[in-house]
Short mmCIF file of C-alpha atoms and ligand atoms in Angstrom, two decimals:
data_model
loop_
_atom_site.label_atom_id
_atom_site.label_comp_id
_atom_site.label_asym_id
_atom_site.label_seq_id
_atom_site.Cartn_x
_atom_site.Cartn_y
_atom_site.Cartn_z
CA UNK A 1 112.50 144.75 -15.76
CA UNK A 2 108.91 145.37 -16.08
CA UNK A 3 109.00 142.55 -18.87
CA UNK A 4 110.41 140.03 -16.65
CA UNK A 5 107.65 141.07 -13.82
CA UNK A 6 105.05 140.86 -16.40
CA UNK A 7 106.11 137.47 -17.12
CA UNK A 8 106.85 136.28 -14.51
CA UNK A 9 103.78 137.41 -12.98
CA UNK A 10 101.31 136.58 -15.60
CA UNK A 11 102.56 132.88 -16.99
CA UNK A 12 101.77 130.69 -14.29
CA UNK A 13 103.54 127.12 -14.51
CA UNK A 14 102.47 124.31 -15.87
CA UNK A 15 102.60 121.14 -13.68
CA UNK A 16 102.11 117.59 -13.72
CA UNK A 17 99.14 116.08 -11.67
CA UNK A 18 98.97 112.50 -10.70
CA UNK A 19 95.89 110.46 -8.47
CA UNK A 20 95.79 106.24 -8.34
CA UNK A 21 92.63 105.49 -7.29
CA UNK A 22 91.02 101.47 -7.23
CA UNK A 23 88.77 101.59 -10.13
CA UNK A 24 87.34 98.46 -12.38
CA UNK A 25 89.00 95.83 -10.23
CA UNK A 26 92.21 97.49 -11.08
CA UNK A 27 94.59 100.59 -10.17
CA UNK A 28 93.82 103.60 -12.37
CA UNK A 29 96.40 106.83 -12.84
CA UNK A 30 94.79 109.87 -13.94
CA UNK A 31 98.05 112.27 -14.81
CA UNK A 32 96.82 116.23 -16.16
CA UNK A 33 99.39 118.80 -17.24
CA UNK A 34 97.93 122.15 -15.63
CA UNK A 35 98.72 125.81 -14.18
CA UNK A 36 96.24 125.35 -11.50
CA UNK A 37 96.15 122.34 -8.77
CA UNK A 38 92.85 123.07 -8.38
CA UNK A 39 91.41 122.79 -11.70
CA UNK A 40 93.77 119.54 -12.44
CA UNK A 41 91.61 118.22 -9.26
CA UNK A 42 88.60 118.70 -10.31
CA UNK A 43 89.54 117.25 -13.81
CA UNK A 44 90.93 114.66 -12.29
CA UNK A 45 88.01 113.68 -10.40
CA UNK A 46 85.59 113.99 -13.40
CA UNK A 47 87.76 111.38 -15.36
CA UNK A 48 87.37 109.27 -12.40
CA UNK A 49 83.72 109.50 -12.24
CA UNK A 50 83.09 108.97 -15.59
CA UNK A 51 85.25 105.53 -15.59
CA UNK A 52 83.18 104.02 -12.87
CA UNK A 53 79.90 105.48 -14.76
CA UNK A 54 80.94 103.65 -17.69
CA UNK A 55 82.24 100.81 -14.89
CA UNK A 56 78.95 100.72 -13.43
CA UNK A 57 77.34 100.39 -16.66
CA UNK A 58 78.82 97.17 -17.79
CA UNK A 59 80.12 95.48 -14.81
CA UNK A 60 79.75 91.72 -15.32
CA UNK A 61 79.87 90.67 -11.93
CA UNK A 62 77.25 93.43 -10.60
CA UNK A 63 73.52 92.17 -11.05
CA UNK A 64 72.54 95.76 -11.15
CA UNK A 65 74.63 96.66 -14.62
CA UNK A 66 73.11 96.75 -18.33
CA UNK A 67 75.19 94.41 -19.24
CA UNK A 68 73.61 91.71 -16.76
CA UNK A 69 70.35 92.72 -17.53
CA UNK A 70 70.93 91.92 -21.47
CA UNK A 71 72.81 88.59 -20.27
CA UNK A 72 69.94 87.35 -18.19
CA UNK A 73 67.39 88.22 -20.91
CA UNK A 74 69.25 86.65 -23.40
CA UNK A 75 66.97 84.27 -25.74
CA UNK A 76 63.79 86.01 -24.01
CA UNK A 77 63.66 89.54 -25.13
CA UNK A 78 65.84 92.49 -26.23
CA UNK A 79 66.83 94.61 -23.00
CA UNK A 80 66.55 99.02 -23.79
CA UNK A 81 70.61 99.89 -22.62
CA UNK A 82 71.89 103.57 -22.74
CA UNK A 83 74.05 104.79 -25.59
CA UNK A 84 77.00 103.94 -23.98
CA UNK A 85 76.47 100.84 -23.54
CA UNK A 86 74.98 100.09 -27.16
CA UNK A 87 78.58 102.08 -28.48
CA UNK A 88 80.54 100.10 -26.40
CA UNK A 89 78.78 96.92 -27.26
CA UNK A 90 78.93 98.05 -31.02
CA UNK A 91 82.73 98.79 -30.81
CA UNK A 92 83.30 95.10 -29.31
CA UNK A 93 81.53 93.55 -32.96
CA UNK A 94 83.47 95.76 -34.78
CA UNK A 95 86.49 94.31 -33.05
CA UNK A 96 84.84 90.84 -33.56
CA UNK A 97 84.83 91.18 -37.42
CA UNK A 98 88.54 92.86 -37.41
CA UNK A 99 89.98 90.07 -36.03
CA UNK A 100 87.62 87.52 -37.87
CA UNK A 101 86.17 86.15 -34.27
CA UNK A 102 89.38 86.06 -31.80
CA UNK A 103 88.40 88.72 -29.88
CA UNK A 104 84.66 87.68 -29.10
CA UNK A 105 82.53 89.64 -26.38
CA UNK A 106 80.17 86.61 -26.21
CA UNK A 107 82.91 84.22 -24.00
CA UNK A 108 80.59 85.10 -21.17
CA UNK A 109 79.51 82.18 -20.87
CA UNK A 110 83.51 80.46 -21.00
CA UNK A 111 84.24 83.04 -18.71
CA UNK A 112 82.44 81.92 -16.10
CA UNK A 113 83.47 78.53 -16.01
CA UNK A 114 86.80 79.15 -15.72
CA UNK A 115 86.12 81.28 -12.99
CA UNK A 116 88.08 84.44 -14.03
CA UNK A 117 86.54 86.65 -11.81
CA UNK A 118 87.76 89.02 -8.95
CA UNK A 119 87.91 86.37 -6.81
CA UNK A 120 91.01 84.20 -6.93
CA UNK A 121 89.95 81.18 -5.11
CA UNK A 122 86.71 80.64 -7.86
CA UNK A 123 89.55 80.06 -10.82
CA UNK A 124 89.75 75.82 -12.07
CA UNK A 125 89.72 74.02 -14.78
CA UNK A 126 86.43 73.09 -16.13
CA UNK A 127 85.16 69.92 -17.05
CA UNK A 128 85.45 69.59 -21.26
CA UNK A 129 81.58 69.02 -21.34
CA UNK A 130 81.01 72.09 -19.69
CA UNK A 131 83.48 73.91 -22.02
CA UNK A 132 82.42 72.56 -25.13
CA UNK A 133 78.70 72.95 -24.26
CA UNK A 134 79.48 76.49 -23.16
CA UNK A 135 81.36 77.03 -26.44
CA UNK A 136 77.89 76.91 -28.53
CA UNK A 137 76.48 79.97 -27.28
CA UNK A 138 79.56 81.93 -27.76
CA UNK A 139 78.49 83.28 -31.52
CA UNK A 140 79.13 87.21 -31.52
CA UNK A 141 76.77 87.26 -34.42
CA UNK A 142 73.66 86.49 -32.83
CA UNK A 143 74.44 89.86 -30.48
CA UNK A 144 71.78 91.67 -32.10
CA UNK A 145 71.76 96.11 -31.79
CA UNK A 146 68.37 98.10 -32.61
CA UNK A 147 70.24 101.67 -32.39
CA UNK A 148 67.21 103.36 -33.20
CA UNK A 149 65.14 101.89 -30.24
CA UNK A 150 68.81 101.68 -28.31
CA UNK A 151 68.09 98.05 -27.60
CA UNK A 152 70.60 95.12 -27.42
CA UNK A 153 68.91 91.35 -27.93
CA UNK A 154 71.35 88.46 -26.98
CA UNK A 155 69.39 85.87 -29.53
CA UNK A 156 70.30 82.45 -28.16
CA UNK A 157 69.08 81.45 -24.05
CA UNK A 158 72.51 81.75 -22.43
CA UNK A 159 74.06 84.14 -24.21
CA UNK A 160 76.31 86.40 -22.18
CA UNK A 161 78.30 89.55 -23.12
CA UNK A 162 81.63 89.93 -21.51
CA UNK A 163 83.31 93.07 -22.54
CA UNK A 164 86.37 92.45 -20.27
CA UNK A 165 88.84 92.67 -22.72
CA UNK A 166 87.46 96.22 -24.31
CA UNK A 167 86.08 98.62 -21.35
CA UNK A 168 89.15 99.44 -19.76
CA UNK A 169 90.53 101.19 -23.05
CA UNK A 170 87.03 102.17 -24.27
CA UNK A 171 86.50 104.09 -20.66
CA UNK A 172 90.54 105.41 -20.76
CA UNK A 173 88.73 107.12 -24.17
CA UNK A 174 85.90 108.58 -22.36
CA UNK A 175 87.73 109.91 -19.48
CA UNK A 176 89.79 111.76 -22.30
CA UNK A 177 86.68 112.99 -23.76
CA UNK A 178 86.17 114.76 -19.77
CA UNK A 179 89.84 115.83 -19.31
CA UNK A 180 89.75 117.38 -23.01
CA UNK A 181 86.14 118.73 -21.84
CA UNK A 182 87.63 120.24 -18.31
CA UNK A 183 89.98 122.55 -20.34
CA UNK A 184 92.82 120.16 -19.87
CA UNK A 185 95.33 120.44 -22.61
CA UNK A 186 97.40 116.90 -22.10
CA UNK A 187 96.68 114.19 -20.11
CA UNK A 188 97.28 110.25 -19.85
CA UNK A 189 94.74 108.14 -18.51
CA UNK A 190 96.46 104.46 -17.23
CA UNK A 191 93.62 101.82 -16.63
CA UNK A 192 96.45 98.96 -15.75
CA UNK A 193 97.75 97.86 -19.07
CA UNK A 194 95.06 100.29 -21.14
CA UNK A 195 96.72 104.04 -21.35
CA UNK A 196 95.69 106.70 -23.40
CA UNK A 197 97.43 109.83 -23.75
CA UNK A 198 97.48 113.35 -25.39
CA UNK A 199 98.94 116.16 -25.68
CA UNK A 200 102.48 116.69 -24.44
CA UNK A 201 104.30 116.83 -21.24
CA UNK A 202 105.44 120.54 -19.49
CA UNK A 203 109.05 120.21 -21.24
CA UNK A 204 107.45 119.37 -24.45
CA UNK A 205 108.54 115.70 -24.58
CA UNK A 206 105.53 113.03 -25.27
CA UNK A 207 104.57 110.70 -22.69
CA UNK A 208 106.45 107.82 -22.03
CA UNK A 209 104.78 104.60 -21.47
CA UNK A 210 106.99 101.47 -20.11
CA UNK A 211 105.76 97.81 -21.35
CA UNK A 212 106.15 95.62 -18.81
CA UNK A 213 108.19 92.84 -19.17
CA UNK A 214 105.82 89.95 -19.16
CA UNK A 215 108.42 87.61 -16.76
CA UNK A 216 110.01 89.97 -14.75
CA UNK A 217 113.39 88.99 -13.10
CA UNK A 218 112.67 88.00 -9.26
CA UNK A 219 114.60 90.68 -8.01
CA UNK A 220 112.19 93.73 -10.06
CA UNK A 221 108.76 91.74 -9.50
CA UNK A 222 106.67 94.78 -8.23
CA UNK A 223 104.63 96.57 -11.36
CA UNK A 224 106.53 98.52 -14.06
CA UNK A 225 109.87 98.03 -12.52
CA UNK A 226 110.99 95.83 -15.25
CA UNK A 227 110.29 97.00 -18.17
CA UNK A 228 110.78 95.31 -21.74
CA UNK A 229 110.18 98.66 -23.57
CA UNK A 230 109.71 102.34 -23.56
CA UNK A 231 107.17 103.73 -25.85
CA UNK A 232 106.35 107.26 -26.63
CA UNK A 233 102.70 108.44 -27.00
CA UNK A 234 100.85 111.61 -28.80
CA UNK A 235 97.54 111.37 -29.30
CA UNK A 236 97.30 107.66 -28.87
CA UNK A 237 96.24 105.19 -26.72
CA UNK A 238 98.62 101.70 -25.65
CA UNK A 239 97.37 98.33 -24.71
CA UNK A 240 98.82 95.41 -23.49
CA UNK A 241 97.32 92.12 -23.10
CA UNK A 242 99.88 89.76 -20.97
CA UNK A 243 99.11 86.30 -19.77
CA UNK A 244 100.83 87.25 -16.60
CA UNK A 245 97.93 89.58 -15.48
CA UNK A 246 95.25 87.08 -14.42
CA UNK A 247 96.26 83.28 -14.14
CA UNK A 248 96.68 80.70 -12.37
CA UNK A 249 98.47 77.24 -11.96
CA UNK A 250 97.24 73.83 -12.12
CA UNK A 251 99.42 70.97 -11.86
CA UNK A 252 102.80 73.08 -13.49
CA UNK A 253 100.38 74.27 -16.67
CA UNK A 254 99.90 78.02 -16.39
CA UNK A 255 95.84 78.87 -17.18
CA UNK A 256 95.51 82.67 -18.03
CA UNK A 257 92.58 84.39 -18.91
CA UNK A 258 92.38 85.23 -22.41
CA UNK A 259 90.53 82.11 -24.02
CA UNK A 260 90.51 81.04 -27.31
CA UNK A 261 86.78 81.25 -28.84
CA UNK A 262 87.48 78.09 -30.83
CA UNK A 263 88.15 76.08 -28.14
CA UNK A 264 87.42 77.88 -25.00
CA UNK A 265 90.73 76.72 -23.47
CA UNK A 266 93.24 80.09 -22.79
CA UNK A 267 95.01 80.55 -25.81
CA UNK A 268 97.66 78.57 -26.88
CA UNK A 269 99.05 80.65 -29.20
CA UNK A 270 102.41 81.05 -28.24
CA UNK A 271 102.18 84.67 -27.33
CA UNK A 272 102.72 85.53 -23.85
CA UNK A 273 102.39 89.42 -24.12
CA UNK A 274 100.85 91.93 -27.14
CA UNK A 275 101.13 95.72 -26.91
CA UNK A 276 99.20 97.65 -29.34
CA UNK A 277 98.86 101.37 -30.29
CA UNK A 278 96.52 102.96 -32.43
CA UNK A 279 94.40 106.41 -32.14
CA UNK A 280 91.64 104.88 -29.72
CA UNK A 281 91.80 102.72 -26.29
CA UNK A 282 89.29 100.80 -27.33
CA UNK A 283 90.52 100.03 -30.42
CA UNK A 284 93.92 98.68 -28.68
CA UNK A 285 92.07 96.85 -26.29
CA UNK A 286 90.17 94.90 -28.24
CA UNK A 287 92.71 94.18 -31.09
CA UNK A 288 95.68 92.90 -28.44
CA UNK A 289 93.53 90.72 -27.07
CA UNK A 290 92.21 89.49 -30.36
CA UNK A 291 96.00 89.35 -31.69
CA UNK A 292 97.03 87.64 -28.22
CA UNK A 293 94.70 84.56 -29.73
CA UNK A 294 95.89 84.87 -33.45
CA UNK A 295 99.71 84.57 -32.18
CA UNK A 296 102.77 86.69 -33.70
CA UNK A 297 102.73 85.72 -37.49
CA UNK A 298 98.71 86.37 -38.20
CA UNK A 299 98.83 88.78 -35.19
CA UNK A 300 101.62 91.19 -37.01
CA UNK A 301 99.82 90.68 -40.45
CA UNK A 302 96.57 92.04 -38.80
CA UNK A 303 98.27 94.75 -37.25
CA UNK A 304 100.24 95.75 -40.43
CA UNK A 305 96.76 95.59 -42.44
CA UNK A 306 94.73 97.30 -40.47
CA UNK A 307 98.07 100.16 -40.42
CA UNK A 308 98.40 99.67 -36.70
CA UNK A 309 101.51 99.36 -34.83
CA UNK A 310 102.94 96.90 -31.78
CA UNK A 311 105.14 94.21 -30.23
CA UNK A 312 104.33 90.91 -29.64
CA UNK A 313 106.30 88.33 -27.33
CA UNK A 314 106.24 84.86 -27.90
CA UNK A 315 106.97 81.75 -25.46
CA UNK A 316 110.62 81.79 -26.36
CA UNK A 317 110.68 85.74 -25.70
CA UNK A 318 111.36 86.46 -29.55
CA UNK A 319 110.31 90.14 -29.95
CA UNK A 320 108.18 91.08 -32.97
CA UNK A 321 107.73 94.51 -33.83
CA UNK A 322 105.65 96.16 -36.78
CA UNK A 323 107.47 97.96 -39.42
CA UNK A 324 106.30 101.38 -38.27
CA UNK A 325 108.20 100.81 -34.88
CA UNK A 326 111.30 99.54 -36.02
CA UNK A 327 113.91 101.94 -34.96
CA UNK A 328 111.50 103.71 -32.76
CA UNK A 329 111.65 101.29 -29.77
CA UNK A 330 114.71 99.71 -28.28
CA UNK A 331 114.36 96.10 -27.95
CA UNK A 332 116.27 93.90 -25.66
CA UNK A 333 118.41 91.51 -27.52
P1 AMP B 1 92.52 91.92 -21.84
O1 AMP B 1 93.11 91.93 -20.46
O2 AMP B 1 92.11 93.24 -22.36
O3 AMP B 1 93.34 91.18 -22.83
O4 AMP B 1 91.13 91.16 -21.75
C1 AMP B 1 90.98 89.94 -21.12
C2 AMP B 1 89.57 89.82 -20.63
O5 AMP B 1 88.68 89.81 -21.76
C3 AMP B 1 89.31 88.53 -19.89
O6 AMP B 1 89.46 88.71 -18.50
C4 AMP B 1 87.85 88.21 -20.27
O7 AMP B 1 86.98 88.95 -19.46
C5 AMP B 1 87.76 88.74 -21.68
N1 AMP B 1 88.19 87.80 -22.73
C6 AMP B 1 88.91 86.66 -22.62
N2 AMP B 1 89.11 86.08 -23.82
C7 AMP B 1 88.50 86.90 -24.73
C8 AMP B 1 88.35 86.85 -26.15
N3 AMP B 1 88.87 85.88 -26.88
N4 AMP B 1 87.64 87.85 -26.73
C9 AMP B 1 87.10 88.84 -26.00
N5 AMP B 1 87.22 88.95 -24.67
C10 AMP B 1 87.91 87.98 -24.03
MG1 MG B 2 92.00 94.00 -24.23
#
């Protein structure tokens, strides 16, 4: 009797804890295991608070970021950023020479014209000239870091850093690195497609993440309710890089955001969705959008050299999974 008082008394229960706020132009879900609503609260909040830190940081679109200030210097002078901005810029080169250029944080400028921005009514087609001229300041190696004096120098006048397709899994990291901090002993941080996860689940089991099927039959359109795939997540982070997340239409030609650096059209790769997990969020950030450009064949090589795993969806929906998945994940036939 006393036993079952003491226990009962003294293990509190472990819970799951859940908050969506509007963060980075997107929904965020910050979900904490904890004994104690109260402390998963004020974990909670931290995470979110350091995402829009990190948000405010390098926003493209906000004149008062670092990352504006180094794009509006570029070809002038070198611009003094904090540390997380230099490791995030860092990261994005890294990412560069992984995927031998396809992922490129210098589209800015290609970016623009195409008008991929938070506002939906700014997205056309540019003109080729415009494209092509755009095309000769996008050169990642000219993106020049001084670590010691923490300054970032954009070489060429034009020049502009977009790290759009790496801060949403870099920043899932960092709000780890706070949850982890806060005492928190498993948590999954879901900036839209970027998720990050660790530890396990109250019952033990790890955290399931649902790919989303990138055309999702008319009568499951709302988010996650069709699902391609169910993946299962330790300490790892998931992204997925879809061409169904920001796009638009143009005389029946679909136009999605993730260009190709060669020719600063959207890719035409034949891939229409890439999921990628590895240890880091930044890491499968960056890589599925750089494999969304290489396509499935040079995509799953990458991934299979670099001893990653993921699943890559083509035009004609053929499924391609890394060896290190198969029999894992149940694929639709
Ligand atoms: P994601 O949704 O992570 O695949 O990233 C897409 C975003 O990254 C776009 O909205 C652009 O801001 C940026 N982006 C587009 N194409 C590229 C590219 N080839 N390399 C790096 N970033 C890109
Ligand atoms: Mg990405």
């Amino acid at each position: 009797m006393l036993c079952l008082f003491l226990l009962s008394g003294c293990t509190k229960e472990e819970r799951v804890f859940k908050k969506t706020r509007d963060v980075m132009y997107t929904l965020v879900t910050i979900t904490v295991v904890s004994d104690s609503p109260e402390d998963a609260e004020e974990a909670i909040n931290a995470g979110f608070d350091e995402i829009k830190r990190l948000e405010e940081l390098i926003n493209y679109y906000s004149p008062d970021s670092e990352l504006s200030a180094v794009n509006r210097s570029s070809g002038k002078k070198p611009v003094k950023v904090s540390k997380d901005t230099i490791d995030m810029i860092r990261r994005a080169l890294e990412i560069s020479e992984f995927t031998g250029g396809a992922f490129n944080p210098a589209i800015g400028p290609v970016i623009k014209l195409w008008g991929f921005s938070k506002d939906e009514s700014e997205r056309r087609v540019p003109a080729k000239d415009a494209v092509s001229n755009a095309l000769d300041l996008v050169d990642y190696k000219k993106v020049k870091i001084d670590m010691a004096g923490s300054e970032i120098f954009l070489e060429e006048e034009g020049m502009e850093l977009d790290l759009g397709g790496i801060a949403k899994g870099y920043a899932a990291d960092k709000a780890v690195e706070v949850l982890r901090s806060k005492g928190i002993k498993a948590a999954l941080v879901a900036i839209a497609g970027d998720i990050r996860g660790y530890g396990s689940r109250p019952d033990g089991q790890p955290w399931r993440v649902g790919v989303q099927n990138p055309r999702p039959k008319a009568e499951k359109s709302g988010p996650g309710e069709d699902i391609l795939t169910a993946l299962y997540l330790e300490d790892e982070a998931v992204s997925t890089s879809g061409d169904y997340e920001r796009f638009f239409t143009e005389d029946g030609k679909r136009y999605h955001h993730i260009i190709d650096p060669r020719t600063g059209f959207p890719a035409e790769s034949q891939t229409i969705s890439v999921s990628v997990i590895a240890p880091q969020g930044y890491m499968t950030d960056g890589i599925s959008t750089g494999v969304f450009v290489l396509g499935s064949s040079r995509g799953i090589e990458l991934l299979g050299s670099m001893g990653l795993e993921g699943i890559i969806v083509d035009a004609d929906r053929r499924i391609y999974i890394t060896k290190g998945l198969k029999g894992k994940v149940e694929i639709p036939q």
